[in-house]
Amino acid sequence: MNIGIFTDTYFPQVSGVATSIRTLKEELEKLGHQVTIFTTTDPSAPDNEKNIIRLSSIPFFSFKDRRIAIRGAYLALRKAKALELDIIHTHTEFSLGLTGKYIAHSLDIPHVHTYHTMYEDYLHYIANGKVVRPTHVKVVSRYFCNRTVGVIAPSKRVLDQLRHYGVLRNIEIIPTGVSLEKFDPTHPVNIRQELGLEEDETIILSLSRLSKEKNTEAIIKAMPAVLLEKPNVKLVIVGDGPYRQTLEELSAKLTIDKSALFLGEKQSDEVGAYYQMANLFVSASESESQGLTYIEAIASGTEIVVKDNEYTRSLVRSGQFGVVFQKDEDLADAIINTLNTTFTTEQAERDELLYDISATAFGKRVADFYSESDELYQCEKKNQIKLAK
């Protein structure tokens, strides 16, 4: 198939959405499909990118490291016609999502969508949540998704939310996969050596955007209790964002700053080595539609401690790949107990999980969804023609 992917977020922006889209592009191309990405301009983007079309954009006013397209719909339509696209796959409900919807309608081709973001967790970025309300999210999401031929949900949590919003179209759960070779536990880079950390030190890794909804604050607050039990623990925080200074100040206030290392943002091809040098990956976020970092950690051979929900319970598999915790107050005990536990997993079960979370499985599932969606679209067209007669 000849596929057009429309997204406001793509590299060099660093995010789970950008990583998911690049992984999908690579896997679809391995299967023989042609993929073109329509996305926003970015001052840091390299020149002469292959199969990437960038439309004029500006930074999003409350989220400066993200961008929205401000024009280019007709240019995108001309490019899409020339490419003879078979299907449009949007990854945003705004800006380029609307452009993709317009092009799919203009070319009379199927339009599918991936719903990545639990927007109600991010409303505080827009006028402190006083302008855009959950009701607005519900209306926009329902309108956008019901005018597609099908929707991909990265997790059951997303599917349930979309049904709650009133989305009636076909929804299929397809979690984003990871390129397992990028997280091979035999990574040659020794990050501990680079950071001056001893091999016998216990390392807890937090890797995410440093923003309020990621709740890194809860991990820092848990550290004094963890250090009382295990003084040899270091917390390594990889990521950047608007909350970094607040978190550094909290670390100093709790007098754990000598045990907490803020390393800033790292490129996606570097992060595997950080997972692998850690004894434990920890996240207290409740805003994840899936949690790509969780499966990256597991693929790297690192146990996880994550907030309890249906998806995270399926990942840890009855405690074989980590543990879940209920409330922020439970996090310190969860970390201590996990560090005191020896995890043993049958190789067959580990292989099964690794395939389930692999980029290979992800690409095949999405390609199958395209085929099913195309069949459904053609069927609906025939029915509309019959009704018109």
GROMACS .gro file of C-alpha atoms in nm:
model
  389
    1MET     CA    1   0.000   0.000   0.000
    2ASN     CA    2   0.094   0.363  -0.046
    3ILE     CA    3   0.044   0.520   0.299
    4GLY     CA    4   0.033   0.883   0.409
    5ILE     CA    5   0.098   0.947   0.779
    6PHE     CA    6  -0.012   1.288   0.912
    7THR     CA    7   0.126   1.408   1.246
    8ASP     CA    8   0.202   1.734   1.426
    9THR     CA    9   0.477   1.559   1.623
   10TYR     CA   10   0.783   1.402   1.466
   11PHE     CA   11   1.160   1.400   1.505
   12PRO     CA   12   1.367   1.599   1.590
   13GLN     CA   13   1.099   1.649   1.859
   14VAL     CA   14   1.147   1.378   2.121
   15SER     CA   15   0.828   1.209   2.236
   16GLY     CA   16   0.657   0.875   2.254
   17VAL     CA   17   0.435   0.972   1.958
   18ALA     CA   18   0.736   1.057   1.740
   19THR     CA   19   0.905   0.729   1.834
   20SER     CA   20   0.587   0.532   1.765
   21ILE     CA   21   0.547   0.686   1.419
   22ARG     CA   22   0.909   0.631   1.320
   23THR     CA   23   0.890   0.270   1.437
   24LEU     CA   24   0.570   0.219   1.238
   25LYS     CA   25   0.723   0.373   0.925
   26GLU     CA   26   1.029   0.148   0.945
   27GLU     CA   27   0.824  -0.168   0.999
   28LEU     CA   28   0.576  -0.091   0.721
   29GLU     CA   29   0.864  -0.030   0.481
   30LYS     CA   30   1.014  -0.366   0.578
   31LEU     CA   31   0.682  -0.522   0.475
   32GLY     CA   32   0.710  -0.358   0.132
   33HIS     CA   33   0.477  -0.062   0.182
   34GLN     CA   34   0.553   0.295   0.071
   35VAL     CA   35   0.525   0.545   0.359
   36THR     CA   36   0.530   0.926   0.340
   37ILE     CA   37   0.513   1.138   0.656
   38PHE     CA   38   0.339   1.478   0.643
   39THR     CA   39   0.445   1.679   0.949
   40THR     CA   40   0.540   2.023   1.079
   41THR     CA   41   0.847   2.227   0.999
   42ASP     CA   42   1.115   2.232   1.269
   43PRO     CA   43   1.425   2.454   1.288
   44SER     CA   44   1.632   2.153   1.397
   45ALA     CA   45   1.514   1.919   1.122
   46PRO     CA   46   1.781   1.805   0.876
   47ASP     CA   47   1.763   1.904   0.510
   48ASN     CA   48   1.659   1.666   0.232
   49GLU     CA   49   1.473   1.413   0.448
   50LYS     CA   50   1.354   1.117   0.247
   51ASN     CA   51   0.975   1.068   0.225
   52ILE     CA   52   0.901   1.346   0.474
   53ILE     CA   53   0.695   1.650   0.374
   54ARG     CA   54   0.700   1.940   0.620
   55LEU     CA   55   0.427   2.206   0.633
   56SER     CA   56   0.470   2.557   0.775
   57SER     CA   57   0.420   2.560   1.152
   58ILE     CA   58   0.463   2.757   1.473
   59PRO     CA   59   0.530   2.648   1.834
   60PHE     CA   60   0.217   2.559   2.029
   61PHE     CA   61   0.158   2.855   2.260
   62SER     CA   62   0.146   2.660   2.588
   63PHE     CA   63   0.375   2.375   2.486
   64LYS     CA   64   0.674   2.544   2.326
   65ASP     CA   65   0.862   2.230   2.224
   66ARG     CA   66   0.561   2.110   2.021
   67ARG     CA   67   0.442   2.263   1.694
   68ILE     CA   68   0.120   2.303   1.495
   69ALA     CA   69   0.087   2.354   1.120
   70ILE     CA   70  -0.059   2.690   1.015
   71ARG     CA   71  -0.088   2.637   0.640
   72GLY     CA   72  -0.003   2.395   0.363
   73ALA     CA   73  -0.325   2.192   0.316
   74TYR     CA   74  -0.336   2.253  -0.059
   75LEU     CA   75   0.035   2.177  -0.095
   76ALA     CA   76  -0.021   1.855   0.098
   77LEU     CA   77  -0.317   1.768  -0.128
   78ARG     CA   78  -0.106   1.817  -0.442
   79LYS     CA   79   0.171   1.599  -0.296
   80ALA     CA   80  -0.077   1.332  -0.189
   81LYS     CA   81  -0.231   1.322  -0.538
   82ALA     CA   82   0.111   1.288  -0.696
   83LEU     CA   83   0.198   1.005  -0.458
   84GLU     CA   84  -0.131   0.827  -0.536
   85LEU     CA   85  -0.191   0.746  -0.172
   86ASP     CA   86  -0.411   0.447  -0.088
   87ILE     CA   87  -0.483   0.532   0.275
   88ILE     CA   88  -0.439   0.819   0.523
   89HIS     CA   89  -0.328   0.749   0.881
   90THR     CA   90  -0.356   1.048   1.116
   91HIS     CA   91  -0.188   1.074   1.458
   92THR     CA   92  -0.337   1.400   1.585
   93GLU     CA   93  -0.690   1.536   1.612
   94PHE     CA   94  -0.577   1.889   1.527
   95SER     CA   95  -0.376   2.074   1.262
   96LEU     CA   96  -0.231   1.800   1.042
   97GLY     CA   97  -0.499   1.557   1.157
   98LEU     CA   98  -0.761   1.783   1.003
   99THR     CA   99  -0.543   1.819   0.694
  100GLY     CA  100  -0.521   1.441   0.661
  101LYS     CA  101  -0.900   1.411   0.701
  102TYR     CA  102  -0.953   1.673   0.428
  103ILE     CA  103  -0.715   1.495   0.191
  104ALA     CA  104  -0.872   1.153   0.251
  105HIS     CA  105  -1.213   1.303   0.168
  106SER     CA  106  -1.077   1.483  -0.139
  107LEU     CA  107  -0.907   1.171  -0.277
  108ASP     CA  108  -1.191   0.939  -0.171
  109ILE     CA  109  -0.958   0.704   0.018
  110PRO     CA  110  -0.992   0.548   0.366
  111HIS     CA  111  -0.883   0.742   0.672
  112VAL     CA  112  -0.771   0.566   0.992
  113HIS     CA  113  -0.652   0.728   1.310
  114THR     CA  114  -0.439   0.650   1.615
  115TYR     CA  115  -0.558   0.817   1.935
  116HIS     CA  116  -0.235   0.872   2.127
  117THR     CA  117  -0.305   1.131   2.395
  118MET     CA  118  -0.524   1.132   2.704
  119TYR     CA  119  -0.594   1.504   2.671
  120GLU     CA  120  -0.772   1.545   3.002
  121ASP     CA  121  -0.432   1.495   3.171
  122TYR     CA  122  -0.289   1.793   2.980
  123LEU     CA  123  -0.559   2.060   3.007
  124HIS     CA  124  -0.355   2.254   3.264
  125TYR     CA  125  -0.123   2.363   2.982
  126ILE     CA  126  -0.399   2.577   2.831
  127ALA     CA  127  -0.480   2.875   3.057
  128ASN     CA  128  -0.439   2.653   3.364
  129GLY     CA  129  -0.734   2.440   3.258
  130LYS     CA  130  -0.980   2.731   3.273
  131VAL     CA  131  -1.064   2.748   2.901
  132VAL     CA  132  -1.062   2.394   2.759
  133ARG     CA  133  -1.271   2.152   2.966
  134PRO     CA  134  -1.311   1.773   2.959
  135THR     CA  135  -1.644   1.826   2.780
  136HIS     CA  136  -1.461   1.996   2.493
  137VAL     CA  137  -1.219   1.704   2.468
  138LYS     CA  138  -1.513   1.464   2.452
  139VAL     CA  139  -1.685   1.655   2.171
  140VAL     CA  140  -1.370   1.698   1.959
  141SER     CA  141  -1.259   1.338   2.005
  142ARG     CA  142  -1.603   1.198   1.922
  143TYR     CA  143  -1.640   1.418   1.613
  144PHE     CA  144  -1.293   1.337   1.478
  145CYS     CA  145  -1.293   0.962   1.541
  146ASN     CA  146  -1.648   0.897   1.423
  147ARG     CA  147  -1.551   1.042   1.085
  148THR     CA  148  -1.285   0.782   1.019
  149VAL     CA  149  -1.315   0.425   0.897
  150GLY     CA  150  -1.136   0.294   1.206
  151VAL     CA  151  -0.932   0.393   1.512
  152ILE     CA  152  -0.623   0.238   1.669
  153ALA     CA  153  -0.606   0.256   2.050
  154PRO     CA  154  -0.263   0.187   2.207
  155SER     CA  155  -0.429   0.034   2.515
  156LYS     CA  156  -0.765  -0.071   2.659
  157ARG     CA  157  -0.761   0.243   2.870
  158VAL     CA  158  -0.777   0.449   2.550
  159LEU     CA  159  -1.046   0.227   2.398
  160ASP     CA  160  -1.262   0.260   2.710
  161GLN     CA  161  -1.220   0.639   2.710
  162LEU     CA  162  -1.318   0.665   2.342
  163ARG     CA  163  -1.629   0.453   2.398
  164HIS     CA  164  -1.711   0.680   2.694
  165TYR     CA  165  -1.679   0.979   2.460
  166GLY     CA  166  -1.929   0.818   2.222
  167VAL     CA  167  -1.696   0.693   1.950
  168LEU     CA  168  -1.887   0.427   1.757
  169ARG     CA  169  -1.642   0.339   1.481
  170ASN     CA  170  -1.432   0.023   1.476
  171ILE     CA  171  -1.157   0.048   1.741
  172GLU     CA  172  -0.871  -0.199   1.763
  173ILE     CA  173  -0.612  -0.214   2.042
  174ILE     CA  174  -0.264  -0.216   1.888
  175PRO     CA  175   0.012  -0.121   2.135
  176THR     CA  176   0.321   0.046   1.992
  177GLY     CA  177   0.612  -0.196   1.969
  178VAL     CA  178   0.982  -0.137   2.019
  179SER     CA  179   1.276  -0.231   1.799
  180LEU     CA  180   1.422  -0.502   2.019
  181GLU     CA  181   1.770  -0.473   1.869
  182LYS     CA  182   1.791  -0.113   1.997
  183PHE     CA  183   1.740  -0.240   2.353
  184ASP     CA  184   1.962  -0.546   2.342
  185PRO     CA  185   2.088  -0.608   2.699
  186THR     CA  186   2.440  -0.660   2.558
  187HIS     CA  187   2.469  -0.288   2.469
  188PRO     CA  188   2.841  -0.202   2.436
  189VAL     CA  189   2.819   0.146   2.597
  190ASN     CA  190   2.902   0.157   2.969
  191ILE     CA  191   2.692   0.444   3.101
  192ARG     CA  192   2.789   0.378   3.464
  193GLN     CA  193   3.152   0.437   3.371
  194GLU     CA  194   3.063   0.757   3.183
  195LEU     CA  195   2.868   0.888   3.485
  196GLY     CA  196   3.130   0.783   3.741
  197LEU     CA  197   2.894   0.533   3.906
  198GLU     CA  198   3.030   0.221   4.071
  199GLU     CA  199   2.918  -0.121   3.954
  200ASP     CA  200   2.791  -0.210   4.300
  201GLU     CA  201   2.569   0.099   4.327
  202THR     CA  202   2.196   0.038   4.285
  203ILE     CA  203   2.051   0.257   4.010
  204ILE     CA  204   1.686   0.359   3.982
  205LEU     CA  205   1.604   0.510   3.642
  206SER     CA  206   1.331   0.762   3.563
  207LEU     CA  207   1.306   0.843   3.192
  208SER     CA  208   1.036   1.081   3.070
  209ARG     CA  209   0.951   1.437   2.984
  210LEU     CA  210   0.981   1.643   3.303
  211SER     CA  211   0.629   1.782   3.322
  212LYS     CA  212   0.363   1.786   3.588
  213GLU     CA  213   0.151   1.502   3.446
  214LYS     CA  214   0.448   1.260   3.444
  215ASN     CA  215   0.453   1.280   3.827
  216THR     CA  216   0.832   1.243   3.865
  217GLU     CA  217   0.775   1.437   4.187
  218ALA     CA  218   0.636   1.120   4.349
  219ILE     CA  219   0.959   0.932   4.277
  220ILE     CA  220   1.170   1.205   4.434
  221LYS     CA  221   0.942   1.215   4.739
  222ALA     CA  222   0.982   0.837   4.778
  223MET     CA  223   1.362   0.856   4.777
  224PRO     CA  224   1.425   0.956   5.145
  225ALA     CA  225   1.247   0.639   5.262
  226VAL     CA  226   1.428   0.429   5.001
  227LEU     CA  227   1.766   0.572   5.108
  228LEU     CA  228   1.696   0.491   5.474
  229GLU     CA  229   1.669   0.124   5.377
  230LYS     CA  230   1.924   0.128   5.094
  231PRO     CA  231   2.179   0.411   5.128
  232ASN     CA  232   2.369   0.290   4.820
  233VAL     CA  233   2.087   0.382   4.579
  234LYS     CA  234   2.116   0.651   4.311
  235LEU     CA  235   1.823   0.799   4.122
  236VAL     CA  236   1.912   0.882   3.760
  237ILE     CA  237   1.660   1.112   3.590
  238VAL     CA  238   1.678   1.126   3.211
  239GLY     CA  239   1.462   1.386   3.039
  240ASP     CA  240   1.389   1.756   3.026
  241GLY     CA  241   1.087   1.981   3.035
  242PRO     CA  242   0.911   2.269   3.212
  243TYR     CA  243   0.912   2.097   3.553
  244ARG     CA  244   1.286   2.031   3.574
  245GLN     CA  245   1.376   2.326   3.797
  246THR     CA  246   1.089   2.245   4.034
  247LEU     CA  247   1.208   1.887   4.063
  248GLU     CA  248   1.570   1.989   4.123
  249GLU     CA  249   1.456   2.228   4.397
  250LEU     CA  250   1.246   1.952   4.555
  251SER     CA  251   1.545   1.719   4.546
  252ALA     CA  252   1.755   1.978   4.730
  253LYS     CA  253   1.477   2.048   4.980
  254LEU     CA  254   1.456   1.677   5.067
  255THR     CA  255   1.838   1.665   5.089
  256ILE     CA  256   1.862   1.383   4.837
  257ASP     CA  257   2.035   1.595   4.571
  258LYS     CA  258   2.361   1.400   4.613
  259SER     CA  259   2.171   1.082   4.532
  260ALA     CA  260   1.972   1.224   4.238
  261LEU     CA  261   2.134   1.289   3.899
  262PHE     CA  262   1.949   1.506   3.643
  263LEU     CA  263   2.098   1.423   3.305
  264GLY     CA  264   1.868   1.610   3.067
  265GLU     CA  265   1.726   1.482   2.741
  266LYS     CA  266   1.897   1.203   2.546
  267GLN     CA  267   1.856   1.099   2.183
  268SER     CA  268   1.635   0.797   2.120
  269ASP     CA  269   1.927   0.585   2.000
  270GLU     CA  270   2.107   0.645   2.332
  271VAL     CA  271   1.837   0.551   2.579
  272GLY     CA  272   1.882   0.173   2.555
  273ALA     CA  273   2.214   0.201   2.737
  274TYR     CA  274   2.048   0.393   3.022
  275TYR     CA  275   1.782   0.127   3.073
  276GLN     CA  276   2.048  -0.142   3.074
  277MET     CA  277   2.270   0.022   3.333
  278ALA     CA  278   1.975   0.052   3.574
  279ASN     CA  279   1.865  -0.202   3.832
  280LEU     CA  280   1.509  -0.074   3.820
  281PHE     CA  281   1.293   0.152   3.600
  282VAL     CA  282   1.030   0.353   3.790
  283SER     CA  283   0.737   0.562   3.668
  284ALA     CA  284   0.459   0.722   3.872
  285SER     CA  285   0.276   0.865   3.570
  286GLU     CA  286  -0.098   0.824   3.527
  287SER     CA  287  -0.115   1.013   3.196
  288GLU     CA  288   0.018   0.740   2.965
  289SER     CA  289  -0.206   0.612   2.688
  290GLN     CA  290   0.026   0.313   2.674
  291GLY     CA  291   0.368   0.378   2.830
  292LEU     CA  292   0.636   0.320   2.569
  293THR     CA  293   0.913   0.356   2.826
  294TYR     CA  294   0.770   0.060   3.019
  295ILE     CA  295   0.815  -0.181   2.731
  296GLU     CA  296   1.153  -0.031   2.641
  297ALA     CA  297   1.270  -0.112   2.995
  298ILE     CA  298   1.140  -0.469   2.978
  299ALA     CA  299   1.299  -0.517   2.635
  300SER     CA  300   1.627  -0.402   2.792
  301GLY     CA  301   1.601  -0.666   3.065
  302THR     CA  302   1.519  -0.415   3.342
  303GLU     CA  303   1.235  -0.472   3.589
  304ILE     CA  304   0.974  -0.198   3.623
  305VAL     CA  305   0.776  -0.035   3.905
  306VAL     CA  306   0.474   0.145   3.759
  307LYS     CA  307   0.133   0.280   3.854
  308ASP     CA  308  -0.138   0.015   3.859
  309ASN     CA  309  -0.383  -0.013   3.570
  310GLU     CA  310  -0.507  -0.290   3.343
  311TYR     CA  311  -0.229  -0.238   3.089
  312THR     CA  312   0.059  -0.230   3.339
  313ARG     CA  313  -0.073  -0.543   3.509
  314SER     CA  314  -0.058  -0.722   3.174
  315LEU     CA  315   0.303  -0.611   3.132
  316VAL     CA  316   0.441  -0.724   3.467
  317ARG     CA  317   0.263  -1.060   3.427
  318SER     CA  318   0.192  -1.151   3.790
  319GLY     CA  319   0.518  -0.999   3.910
  320GLN     CA  320   0.753  -1.167   3.665
  321PHE     CA  321   0.873  -0.843   3.503
  322GLY     CA  322   0.819  -0.598   3.789
  323VAL     CA  323   0.544  -0.471   4.017
  324VAL     CA  324   0.259  -0.221   4.016
  325PHE     CA  325   0.163   0.014   4.299
  326GLN     CA  326  -0.167   0.182   4.380
  327LYS     CA  327  -0.095   0.520   4.537
  328ASP     CA  328   0.206   0.754   4.547
  329GLU     CA  329   0.242   0.682   4.920
  330ASP     CA  330   0.302   0.315   4.831
  331LEU     CA  331   0.589   0.386   4.593
  332ALA     CA  332   0.880   0.375   4.840
  333ASP     CA  333   0.774   0.034   4.972
  334ALA     CA  334   0.721  -0.093   4.616
  335ILE     CA  335   1.075   0.012   4.520
  336ILE     CA  336   1.233  -0.140   4.831
  337ASN     CA  337   1.042  -0.467   4.794
  338THR     CA  338   1.128  -0.492   4.425
  339LEU     CA  339   1.498  -0.432   4.491
  340ASN     CA  340   1.483  -0.712   4.748
  341THR     CA  341   1.322  -0.953   4.499
  342THR     CA  342   1.500  -1.190   4.263
  343PHE     CA  343   1.299  -1.215   3.941
  344THR     CA  344   1.294  -1.543   3.752
  345THR     CA  345   1.113  -1.589   3.423
  346GLU     CA  346   1.087  -1.887   3.192
  347GLN     CA  347   1.261  -1.813   2.861
  348ALA     CA  348   0.954  -1.917   2.662
  349GLU     CA  349   0.736  -1.670   2.851
  350ARG     CA  350   0.992  -1.394   2.809
  351ASP     CA  351   1.016  -1.467   2.435
  352GLU     CA  352   0.637  -1.452   2.409
  353LEU     CA  353   0.622  -1.114   2.581
  354LEU     CA  354   0.911  -0.976   2.376
  355TYR     CA  355   0.734  -1.068   2.053
  356ASP     CA  356   0.409  -0.910   2.177
  357ILE     CA  357   0.590  -0.581   2.244
  358SER     CA  358   0.813  -0.594   1.936
  359ALA     CA  359   0.812  -0.350   1.647
  360THR     CA  360   0.771  -0.646   1.412
  361ALA     CA  361   0.438  -0.747   1.567
  362PHE     CA  362   0.329  -0.381   1.579
  363GLY     CA  363   0.394  -0.327   1.208
  364LYS     CA  364   0.211  -0.645   1.105
  365ARG     CA  365  -0.092  -0.563   1.318
  366VAL     CA  366  -0.120  -0.211   1.175
  367ALA     CA  367  -0.077  -0.337   0.816
  368ASP     CA  368  -0.357  -0.589   0.879
  369PHE     CA  369  -0.572  -0.309   1.020
  370TYR     CA  370  -0.516  -0.105   0.703
  371SER     CA  371  -0.635  -0.397   0.488
  372GLU     CA  372  -0.942  -0.454   0.705
  373SER     CA  373  -1.019  -0.079   0.703
  374ASP     CA  374  -0.987  -0.058   0.327
  375GLU     CA  375  -1.230  -0.349   0.284
  376LEU     CA  376  -1.474  -0.182   0.525
  377TYR     CA  377  -1.441   0.151   0.342
  378GLN     CA  378  -1.514  -0.006   0.002
  379CYS     CA  379  -1.811  -0.192   0.149
  380GLU     CA  380  -1.952   0.128   0.300
  381LYS     CA  381  -1.910   0.307  -0.034
  382LYS     CA  382  -2.109   0.037  -0.212
  383ASN     CA  383  -2.385   0.060   0.048
  384GLN     CA  384  -2.401   0.436   0.009
  385ILE     CA  385  -2.433   0.401  -0.367
  386LYS     CA  386  -2.717   0.152  -0.323
  387LEU     CA  387  -2.897   0.383  -0.083
  388ALA     CA  388  -2.854   0.676  -0.323
  389LYS     CA  389  -3.029   0.476  -0.596
   0.00000   0.00000   0.00000
